[in-house]
XYZ file of C-alpha atoms in Angstrom:
606
model
C 39.095 11.626 -0.663
C 35.919 13.791 -1.414
C 32.735 13.639 0.423
C 29.274 14.869 -0.360
C 28.221 18.409 0.239
C 25.603 17.004 2.922
C 28.717 15.332 4.703
C 29.869 18.956 5.976
C 27.358 20.224 8.765
C 27.168 23.902 9.741
C 28.650 22.949 13.036
C 31.922 21.627 11.279
C 31.898 25.101 9.469
C 31.083 27.215 12.710
C 34.145 25.613 14.378
C 36.467 28.008 12.487
C 34.325 31.024 13.527
C 36.942 32.610 15.483
C 39.775 32.192 12.980
C 37.768 33.635 10.269
C 36.893 36.723 12.358
C 40.556 37.279 13.055
C 41.699 37.005 9.401
C 38.589 39.546 8.719
C 40.140 42.060 11.039
C 43.477 41.417 9.530
C 42.160 42.387 6.177
C 40.053 45.474 7.055
C 40.472 48.240 9.588
C 36.859 48.976 10.345
C 35.511 46.502 12.702
C 31.868 46.813 11.302
C 33.444 45.902 7.801
C 35.246 42.896 9.416
C 31.883 41.650 10.519
C 30.147 42.230 7.341
C 33.157 40.175 5.619
C 32.493 37.299 8.130
C 28.755 37.405 7.474
C 29.081 37.172 3.750
C 31.717 34.344 4.317
C 29.390 32.377 6.285
C 26.382 33.156 3.520
C 28.568 31.919 0.835
C 29.518 28.588 2.954
C 25.722 28.053 3.285
C 24.877 28.522 -0.424
C 27.616 26.207 -1.685
C 29.508 24.294 1.066
C 33.062 23.235 0.437
C 33.402 19.583 -1.285
C 36.490 18.653 0.746
C 36.017 18.352 4.452
C 39.852 18.159 5.065
C 40.503 21.750 3.960
C 37.516 23.744 5.289
C 39.790 26.382 6.578
C 41.753 26.973 3.347
C 38.464 27.154 1.533
C 37.016 29.824 4.151
C 40.452 31.898 3.640
C 39.728 32.013 0.100
C 36.063 33.047 0.302
C 36.655 35.794 2.896
C 39.940 37.225 0.946
C 37.774 37.378 -2.685
C 35.006 38.787 -0.567
C 37.127 41.579 0.847
C 38.708 42.488 -2.834
C 35.160 42.609 -4.309
C 33.936 45.147 -1.532
C 37.225 46.893 -2.043
C 36.637 47.469 -5.659
C 32.962 48.245 -5.071
C 33.904 51.024 -2.572
C 36.388 52.681 -5.042
C 33.575 52.704 -7.795
C 31.206 54.223 -5.338
C 33.994 56.997 -4.396
C 34.443 57.768 -8.070
C 30.928 57.992 -8.706
C 30.668 60.458 -5.634
C 33.500 62.554 -7.196
C 31.892 62.718 -10.597
C 28.580 63.970 -9.225
C 30.255 66.315 -6.807
C 29.240 70.152 -7.199
C 31.659 72.103 -9.367
C 32.794 75.014 -8.099
C 30.774 78.120 -7.834
C 27.626 75.781 -8.511
C 24.796 76.246 -5.935
C 22.865 72.834 -4.534
C 19.728 74.145 -6.136
C 21.353 74.584 -9.792
C 23.167 71.452 -9.410
C 19.972 69.552 -8.691
C 18.277 70.930 -11.750
C 21.532 69.836 -13.689
C 21.329 66.237 -12.038
C 17.766 65.858 -12.853
C 17.986 67.005 -16.456
C 20.821 64.513 -16.836
C 18.803 61.644 -15.587
C 15.747 62.783 -17.485
C 17.795 62.458 -20.625
C 19.048 58.915 -20.008
C 15.428 57.961 -19.276
C 14.230 59.492 -22.342
C 17.054 57.887 -24.590
C 16.385 54.551 -23.038
C 12.454 54.953 -23.734
C 13.197 56.079 -27.329
C 15.730 53.194 -28.012
C 12.895 50.784 -27.278
C 11.393 48.858 -30.073
C 7.808 49.127 -31.242
C 5.031 48.225 -29.765
C 6.905 48.554 -26.541
C 7.985 51.958 -26.892
C 4.429 53.130 -28.000
C 2.922 51.211 -24.679
C 5.487 53.088 -22.392
C 4.957 56.616 -24.212
C 1.063 56.085 -23.588
C 1.314 54.640 -20.376
C 3.714 57.002 -18.569
C 4.134 60.129 -21.000
C 0.580 60.452 -21.806
C -0.589 58.906 -18.623
C -3.509 56.603 -19.849
C -4.448 53.522 -18.050
C -4.221 50.233 -19.617
C -7.609 49.937 -20.764
C -7.664 53.384 -22.417
C -4.469 52.155 -24.294
C -6.207 48.945 -25.339
C -9.066 50.760 -27.026
C -6.512 53.191 -28.533
C -4.721 50.392 -29.893
C -7.531 48.176 -30.560
C -5.630 45.308 -28.701
C -6.913 43.198 -25.390
C -6.101 44.961 -21.968
C -3.742 41.991 -21.405
C -1.494 42.447 -24.483
C -1.133 46.085 -23.309
C 0.130 44.869 -19.790
C 2.304 42.353 -21.349
C 3.776 44.942 -23.718
C 4.489 47.353 -20.725
C 5.941 44.561 -18.724
C 8.333 43.491 -21.422
C 9.421 47.037 -22.110
C 10.171 47.627 -18.622
C 12.346 44.534 -18.310
C 14.186 45.687 -21.589
C 14.984 49.144 -20.075
C 16.050 47.571 -16.867
C 18.347 45.275 -19.023
C 19.670 48.098 -21.174
C 20.295 50.539 -18.104
C 22.087 47.413 -16.192
C 24.407 46.966 -19.339
C 25.240 50.659 -19.729
C 25.970 51.632 -15.884
C 27.308 48.283 -14.554
C 24.620 47.091 -12.320
C 21.104 47.979 -10.992
C 22.783 49.596 -7.936
C 24.751 51.901 -10.151
C 21.944 53.515 -12.398
C 19.464 53.559 -9.816
C 21.587 56.209 -7.806
C 22.411 58.028 -11.018
C 18.544 58.417 -11.714
C 17.626 59.159 -8.088
C 17.650 63.025 -8.697
C 14.480 62.486 -10.925
C 12.557 61.168 -8.028
C 13.008 64.492 -6.236
C 9.757 67.045 -5.962
C 8.669 68.539 -9.246
C 7.412 72.211 -8.762
C 3.782 72.730 -9.421
C 1.402 75.621 -9.818
C -2.338 76.099 -8.910
C -4.261 75.028 -11.688
C -6.597 77.265 -13.111
C -4.559 80.050 -14.802
C -2.890 80.056 -18.324
C 0.509 80.170 -16.791
C -0.118 77.365 -14.554
C -1.359 75.353 -17.485
C 1.426 76.384 -19.616
C 3.964 75.535 -16.724
C 2.377 71.869 -16.163
C 2.593 71.152 -20.029
C 6.082 72.284 -19.765
C 6.852 69.921 -16.883
C 4.887 67.033 -18.329
C 8.006 65.287 -20.097
C 9.842 65.549 -16.815
C 7.225 64.332 -14.787
C 6.543 61.557 -17.077
C 10.467 60.682 -17.104
C 10.165 60.819 -13.322
C 7.350 58.357 -13.354
C 9.182 56.097 -15.500
C 12.213 56.085 -13.143
C 10.063 55.745 -10.288
C 8.526 52.605 -11.892
C 11.839 51.261 -12.869
C 13.385 51.951 -9.430
C 10.293 50.146 -7.805
C 10.636 47.129 -10.065
C 14.321 46.960 -9.187
C 13.776 47.666 -5.668
C 11.137 44.924 -5.746
C 13.373 42.596 -7.709
C 16.140 42.946 -5.074
C 13.507 42.275 -2.274
C 12.156 39.432 -3.977
C 15.555 37.719 -4.633
C 16.372 38.248 -0.957
C 12.817 36.736 -0.109
C 13.374 33.956 -2.281
C 16.938 33.171 -0.897
C 15.549 33.339 2.825
C 12.692 31.080 1.552
C 15.176 28.846 -0.114
C 17.358 28.551 3.102
C 13.985 27.901 4.930
C 12.959 25.086 2.585
C 16.246 23.634 2.809
C 16.352 23.735 6.755
C 12.725 22.284 6.918
C 13.847 19.553 4.366
C 16.815 18.674 6.438
C 14.626 18.373 9.582
C 12.302 16.175 7.318
C 14.714 14.065 6.344
C 16.221 13.662 9.695
C 12.667 12.802 11.175
C 12.166 10.234 8.141
C 15.501 8.739 8.812
C 14.875 8.346 12.624
C 11.521 6.629 11.804
C 13.338 4.501 9.232
C 15.720 3.379 11.936
C 12.987 2.632 14.442
C 11.263 0.617 11.923
C 14.164 -1.288 10.991
C 14.697 -1.753 15.001
C 11.257 -2.993 15.494
C 11.307 -5.041 12.184
C 14.694 -6.785 13.539
C 12.953 -7.199 16.832
C 10.280 -9.110 15.312
C 12.215 -11.223 13.145
C 14.419 -12.160 16.158
C 11.071 -13.294 17.939
C 10.354 -15.140 14.933
C 13.406 -16.681 14.637
C 13.473 -17.696 18.553
C 9.860 -19.158 17.804
C 11.095 -21.075 14.733
C 14.207 -22.441 16.791
C 12.007 -23.584 19.519
C 9.767 -25.239 17.164
C 12.440 -26.921 15.336
C 14.031 -27.938 18.559
C 10.768 -29.756 19.673
C 10.507 -31.400 16.228
C 14.179 -32.721 16.679
C 13.070 -34.042 20.191
C 9.922 -35.631 18.645
C 12.207 -37.454 16.233
C 14.765 -38.589 18.439
C 11.943 -40.009 20.713
C 10.556 -41.802 17.545
C 14.116 -43.213 16.813
C 14.560 -44.251 20.218
C 11.231 -46.092 19.833
C 12.358 -47.589 16.411
C 15.575 -48.530 18.112
C 13.739 -50.253 21.011
C 11.444 -52.212 18.441
C 14.450 -53.318 16.340
C 16.144 -54.768 19.178
C 13.039 -56.592 20.312
C 12.648 -58.002 16.982
C 9.082 -56.175 16.175
C 8.455 -55.357 12.500
C 7.505 -51.992 11.566
C 6.484 -50.151 8.844
C 7.279 -46.398 8.394
C 9.083 -44.326 11.167
C 7.082 -45.332 14.233
C 6.447 -48.905 14.978
C 2.859 -50.112 15.021
C 1.094 -49.907 18.330
C 3.580 -47.214 19.596
C 0.912 -44.443 19.500
C 3.349 -42.027 17.805
C 2.739 -40.777 14.554
C 3.511 -43.225 11.750
C 4.668 -40.610 9.495
C 6.623 -37.501 10.862
C 5.700 -34.163 9.609
C 7.979 -31.508 11.336
C 5.470 -28.856 10.500
C 2.996 -30.194 12.583
C 4.948 -32.056 15.065
C 3.379 -30.718 18.324
C -0.155 -31.538 17.169
C 0.533 -35.035 15.823
C 2.755 -35.942 18.637
C -0.059 -35.107 21.201
C -2.415 -37.854 19.708
C -2.066 -41.467 20.890
C -2.629 -42.657 17.139
C -2.983 -46.554 18.450
C -6.018 -45.537 20.637
C -7.365 -43.197 17.851
C -7.297 -46.035 15.355
C -9.308 -48.658 17.553
C -11.761 -45.640 18.090
C -12.197 -44.811 14.525
C -12.269 -48.372 13.402
C -14.963 -49.218 16.016
C -16.814 -46.320 14.881
C -16.663 -47.052 11.027
C -17.951 -50.697 11.828
C -20.780 -48.890 13.948
C -21.863 -46.594 11.307
C -22.073 -49.276 8.923
C -24.459 -51.006 11.026
C -26.496 -47.701 11.441
C -26.986 -47.362 7.566
C -29.576 -49.990 7.307
C -31.904 -48.641 9.823
C -31.725 -45.187 8.499
C -32.084 -46.067 4.962
C -35.371 -47.873 6.089
C -36.452 -44.917 8.083
C -36.446 -47.024 11.442
C -35.094 -46.393 14.781
C -31.875 -47.828 15.818
C -31.690 -49.967 18.897
C -30.908 -48.091 22.052
C -27.717 -49.854 22.634
C -26.570 -49.171 19.185
C -27.071 -45.458 19.748
C -25.467 -45.823 23.223
C -22.285 -47.127 21.707
C -22.379 -44.746 18.976
C -22.120 -41.824 21.549
C -19.556 -43.499 23.614
C -17.213 -43.794 20.499
C -18.034 -40.286 18.877
C -16.552 -38.557 22.078
C -12.839 -39.709 21.748
C -13.109 -39.130 17.783
C -14.396 -35.485 18.742
C -11.545 -35.334 21.208
C -9.200 -35.872 18.571
C -10.574 -33.194 16.254
C -10.091 -30.743 19.430
C -6.729 -31.743 19.948
C -5.628 -31.029 16.555
C -7.350 -27.816 16.420
C -5.580 -26.703 19.624
C -2.235 -27.585 17.998
C -0.331 -26.115 15.391
C -2.375 -27.592 12.826
C -3.765 -25.171 10.214
C -7.297 -23.891 10.333
C -9.572 -26.176 8.237
C -13.242 -25.767 7.498
C -15.570 -27.990 9.785
C -14.016 -31.164 10.780
C -11.498 -30.749 7.861
C -8.481 -31.874 10.087
C -9.489 -35.387 9.908
C -9.209 -35.387 6.076
C -6.003 -33.248 5.767
C -3.298 -35.238 4.209
C -0.889 -35.158 7.049
C -3.708 -36.534 9.555
C -5.588 -38.894 7.190
C -2.553 -40.917 6.483
C -1.820 -41.409 10.127
C -5.493 -42.186 10.438
C -5.405 -44.923 7.598
C -2.436 -46.317 9.199
C -3.816 -46.611 12.491
C -7.259 -47.974 11.583
C -5.534 -50.880 9.428
C -3.308 -51.689 12.287
C -6.381 -51.964 14.483
C -8.131 -54.035 11.916
C -5.224 -56.379 11.603
C -4.621 -55.254 7.934
C -1.419 -53.225 8.604
C 0.424 -51.455 5.628
C 3.407 -52.877 4.274
C 6.694 -51.189 3.916
C 5.859 -50.477 0.085
C 2.270 -49.219 0.841
C 3.540 -46.812 3.850
C 6.163 -45.383 1.334
C 3.485 -44.469 -1.195
C 1.144 -43.304 1.285
C 3.578 -40.994 2.845
C 4.590 -39.687 -0.560
C 0.899 -38.913 -1.578
C 0.412 -37.224 1.786
C 3.442 -35.025 1.370
C 2.726 -34.132 -2.150
C -0.713 -32.832 -1.334
C 0.437 -31.273 2.123
C 2.886 -29.229 -0.189
C 0.083 -28.225 -2.290
C -2.144 -27.139 0.716
C 0.625 -25.201 2.272
C 1.369 -23.368 -1.064
C -2.293 -22.721 -1.493
C -2.373 -20.952 2.144
C 0.509 -18.924 1.378
C -1.334 -17.464 -1.797
C -4.517 -16.508 -0.102
C -4.925 -12.884 0.663
C -7.487 -13.366 3.671
C -10.282 -11.922 2.041
C -11.589 -15.121 0.255
C -15.120 -16.107 0.816
C -15.541 -19.280 2.952
C -17.633 -20.730 0.246
C -14.573 -20.658 -2.170
C -11.900 -21.616 0.371
C -14.167 -24.775 1.467
C -14.538 -25.788 -1.915
C -11.224 -25.610 -3.185
C -10.200 -27.616 0.067
C -13.017 -30.136 -0.678
C -11.708 -30.651 -4.264
C -8.013 -31.168 -2.994
C -9.200 -33.659 -0.106
C -11.048 -35.516 -2.821
C -8.131 -35.904 -5.080
C -5.978 -36.792 -2.064
C -8.188 -39.543 -1.182
C -8.298 -41.121 -4.593
C -4.605 -41.274 -4.779
C -4.212 -42.391 -1.158
C -6.761 -45.313 -1.459
C -5.477 -46.193 -4.591
C -2.251 -47.740 -2.924
C -4.696 -50.045 -0.518
C -5.878 -53.455 -1.437
C -9.553 -54.088 -1.715
C -9.880 -55.548 1.679
C -8.220 -52.614 3.262
C -10.340 -50.243 1.125
C -13.658 -51.607 2.221
C -12.293 -51.614 6.023
C -11.834 -47.955 5.884
C -15.022 -47.412 3.634
C -17.563 -50.024 3.975
C -19.727 -50.265 0.802
C -23.045 -49.633 2.578
C -21.864 -46.278 3.854
C -19.027 -45.257 1.236
C -19.412 -41.693 0.116
C -22.173 -40.587 2.882
C -21.167 -37.359 4.520
C -21.229 -38.471 8.216
C -21.055 -42.227 8.148
C -17.883 -42.194 5.942
C -15.008 -41.432 8.232
C -12.870 -40.671 4.973
C -15.418 -38.789 2.842
C -14.049 -36.037 0.732
C -16.999 -33.768 1.607
C -15.971 -34.382 5.584
C -14.715 -30.614 5.072
C -18.415 -29.655 4.915
C -19.267 -31.342 8.232
C -20.407 -28.795 10.796
C -21.179 -26.279 8.183
C -24.633 -24.997 7.156
C -25.133 -27.658 4.511
C -28.667 -28.291 4.543
C -31.670 -29.312 2.173
C -34.957 -28.187 1.023
C -38.006 -29.938 -0.295
C -39.297 -28.571 -3.275
C -42.009 -29.062 -5.832
C -40.507 -27.574 -8.854
C -37.609 -25.321 -10.057
C -39.733 -22.086 -9.248
C -40.078 -23.141 -5.806
C -36.381 -23.886 -5.062
C -35.537 -20.468 -6.646
C -37.970 -18.720 -4.446
C -36.607 -20.371 -1.298
C -33.054 -19.696 -2.346
C -33.828 -16.095 -3.215
C -35.714 -15.579 0.100
C -32.557 -17.047 2.001
C -30.050 -14.545 0.035
C -32.052 -11.533 0.347
C -33.363 -11.540 3.734
C -33.031 -8.302 5.442
C -31.330 -6.948 2.477
C -31.308 -3.541 1.534
C -30.512 -2.950 -2.127
C -29.592 0.458 -3.303
C -32.575 0.830 -5.712
C -34.847 -1.174 -7.468
C -32.470 -1.363 -10.548
C -29.908 -2.740 -8.407
C -32.532 -5.607 -7.295
C -33.316 -6.269 -10.795
C -29.664 -6.419 -11.957
C -28.996 -9.117 -9.300
C -32.247 -10.869 -10.055
C -31.427 -11.150 -13.612
C -28.141 -13.115 -12.845
C -29.793 -15.141 -10.530
C -32.750 -16.228 -12.744
C -30.154 -17.035 -15.598
C -28.476 -19.181 -13.207
C -31.584 -21.004 -12.017
C -32.764 -21.561 -15.736
C -29.493 -23.402 -16.391
C -29.767 -25.837 -13.597
C -30.440 -29.514 -15.163
C -33.711 -30.982 -14.567
C -32.196 -34.175 -12.780
C -30.725 -32.198 -10.087
C -34.052 -30.934 -9.208
C -36.029 -34.228 -9.372
C -34.126 -36.256 -6.939
C -36.370 -37.936 -4.207
C -35.650 -37.045 -0.628
C -34.605 -40.398 1.044
C -34.437 -41.103 4.979
C -30.504 -40.901 4.482
C -30.796 -37.460 3.043
C -33.400 -36.577 5.572
C -30.762 -37.202 8.268
C -28.246 -35.093 6.601
C -26.419 -38.114 5.180
C -25.713 -36.644 1.626
C -23.928 -38.421 -0.776
C -20.493 -37.045 -1.808
C -21.116 -36.332 -5.373
C -24.264 -34.362 -4.456
C -22.343 -32.220 -2.286
C -19.636 -31.760 -4.707
C -22.187 -31.093 -7.352
C -24.076 -28.351 -5.592
C -20.905 -26.781 -4.185
C -19.783 -26.248 -7.793
C -23.296 -24.807 -8.816
C -23.340 -22.567 -5.877
C -19.676 -21.296 -6.668
C -20.816 -20.608 -10.381
C -23.634 -18.522 -8.750
C -21.270 -16.562 -6.728
C -18.896 -15.864 -9.522
C -21.747 -14.802 -11.625
C -23.120 -12.311 -9.023
C -19.396 -11.104 -8.715
C -19.755 -9.239 -11.708
C -22.962 -7.106 -10.735
C -21.926 -3.852 -8.892
C -24.760 -3.962 -6.583
C -24.558 -7.627 -5.497
C -22.486 -6.960 -2.403
C -25.140 -7.992 0.414
C -26.161 -11.123 -1.628
C -22.471 -11.933 -1.993
C -21.764 -11.720 1.735
C -24.673 -14.321 2.464
C -23.571 -16.580 -0.394
C -19.932 -16.257 0.429
C -20.657 -17.759 4.053
C -20.469 -21.330 2.591
C -24.012 -22.374 2.961
C -25.246 -25.006 0.567
C -28.963 -25.606 -0.173
C -29.323 -28.918 -1.740
C -32.815 -29.728 -3.462
C -35.065 -32.616 -3.099
C -38.443 -33.778 -3.839
C -40.839 -35.684 -1.915
C -40.929 -39.184 -3.326
C -40.680 -42.961 -2.290
C -38.222 -44.417 0.135
C -35.600 -45.525 -2.772
C -32.271 -44.717 -1.917
C -30.811 -41.436 -2.978
C -28.875 -41.940 -6.322
């Protein structure tokens, strides 16, 4: 079974080092040559590792023997060349040097003359006439870069021709080496000297060409060696980086596994608590059945346990005594209904009424804090009381306290409505990115609570509905404990008394731009243009509502809060399209509502 190249490590190859060295010494007698064979074998293994990890030794043996045969053939050719250039009998070293130089010059000249135009002319002008590239460019009337390109291509062609004719760069470089020897010169200034220089010019030019070709060849070999070393270095660096990346990836996987295990442990503990809570409720129900007590829902009425089980919020819901909560909220609803006439007439409520309100408000606020401290999702303001999983418990508990309990059919319908809206709420929370402005989040929650309460109260009788929401306090933010705008309770919902549209615009603009630094006047004008367009589109009847004592005390109507929430969201959406509206959006996105009223008579707010 084959493995990938990367599966065979250098350590696996080096394990056969002693065997490779022994085989090399058995093939060649010279210890130095044997060491060279071993080194060349390791280089071949690093460049192209064997594919089969089970036959490494056989592969190394083939590489070593092939390398030894190639070296032997190269040595034979070298000796033949040495014999060919050996000095004939009777030929002095000086004469032999002249003959070798002449042969080399002839090879170079023939190679140059074999070039095609315009490369041949470029070489002759550059090396035989010794003209610089700029002079050649002027002579040929072409750009200097064109001349350099022609010379470069011609030299490449010469090297290729010499490689083909002599069997490799090493071979023809040795043959042409005599041309690089010293060329005799004479002192300039005499006729004989000038004649000698002109006579030697072709030889000197040929020597220059050969020197250039030799330099390029040597540079090519050195460059190839550098490239190979650079490639090996890059490969080693890549292996190190890949190893580090693998280690980091493994560490990340381990950490993720650890976090997942913690989450699973927490989820297991939460589910176990939920199961325990359900078992407690089942035991209570069994006890109630044995005693003959009728009940609706999972928990018997008056047991204190939540009527409808929600496993996700079990720890928060189970911590509340819903029987006691129902009594307190029912008493507070009736008390707030008594408060409304005094406030509507701008009269002070009796002290005993105020004292009772303070005593009943405490337990209800305690319920809110109890829900916040549990696993209940974060809601705006006192929005936990309007959350479907809480509101259905409260509705059942208050009606039990009022002596108008839900029947089995109503319990089933109410629980179904609550679960549907809770599923919607959890889906919306999952889809949030966390960067949404509080204004938009609060508006969305208020709309969902409004739809839930419409559907939830639809299952009640008229008497039950009036018990939960007395007609004189129905729809008032504050007195109405089941108001959809309860999510705005505790937020910066406020009002302003105005005289005109321009007055409202001036006050709102002042609030939004207070301590705001615009980038420049153009940015301020762009934001102001959107604001003025929004202000001009406000309906006149929304700016002419008289301020009543109810509104003056912060008891705004449901529909009015909803209306100005939508209008504030519309302003936010318009400013989102302005590049320089960031500071204003930050202020507006906090969720503040500024509801306009005009000073008027004491008629009830419509």
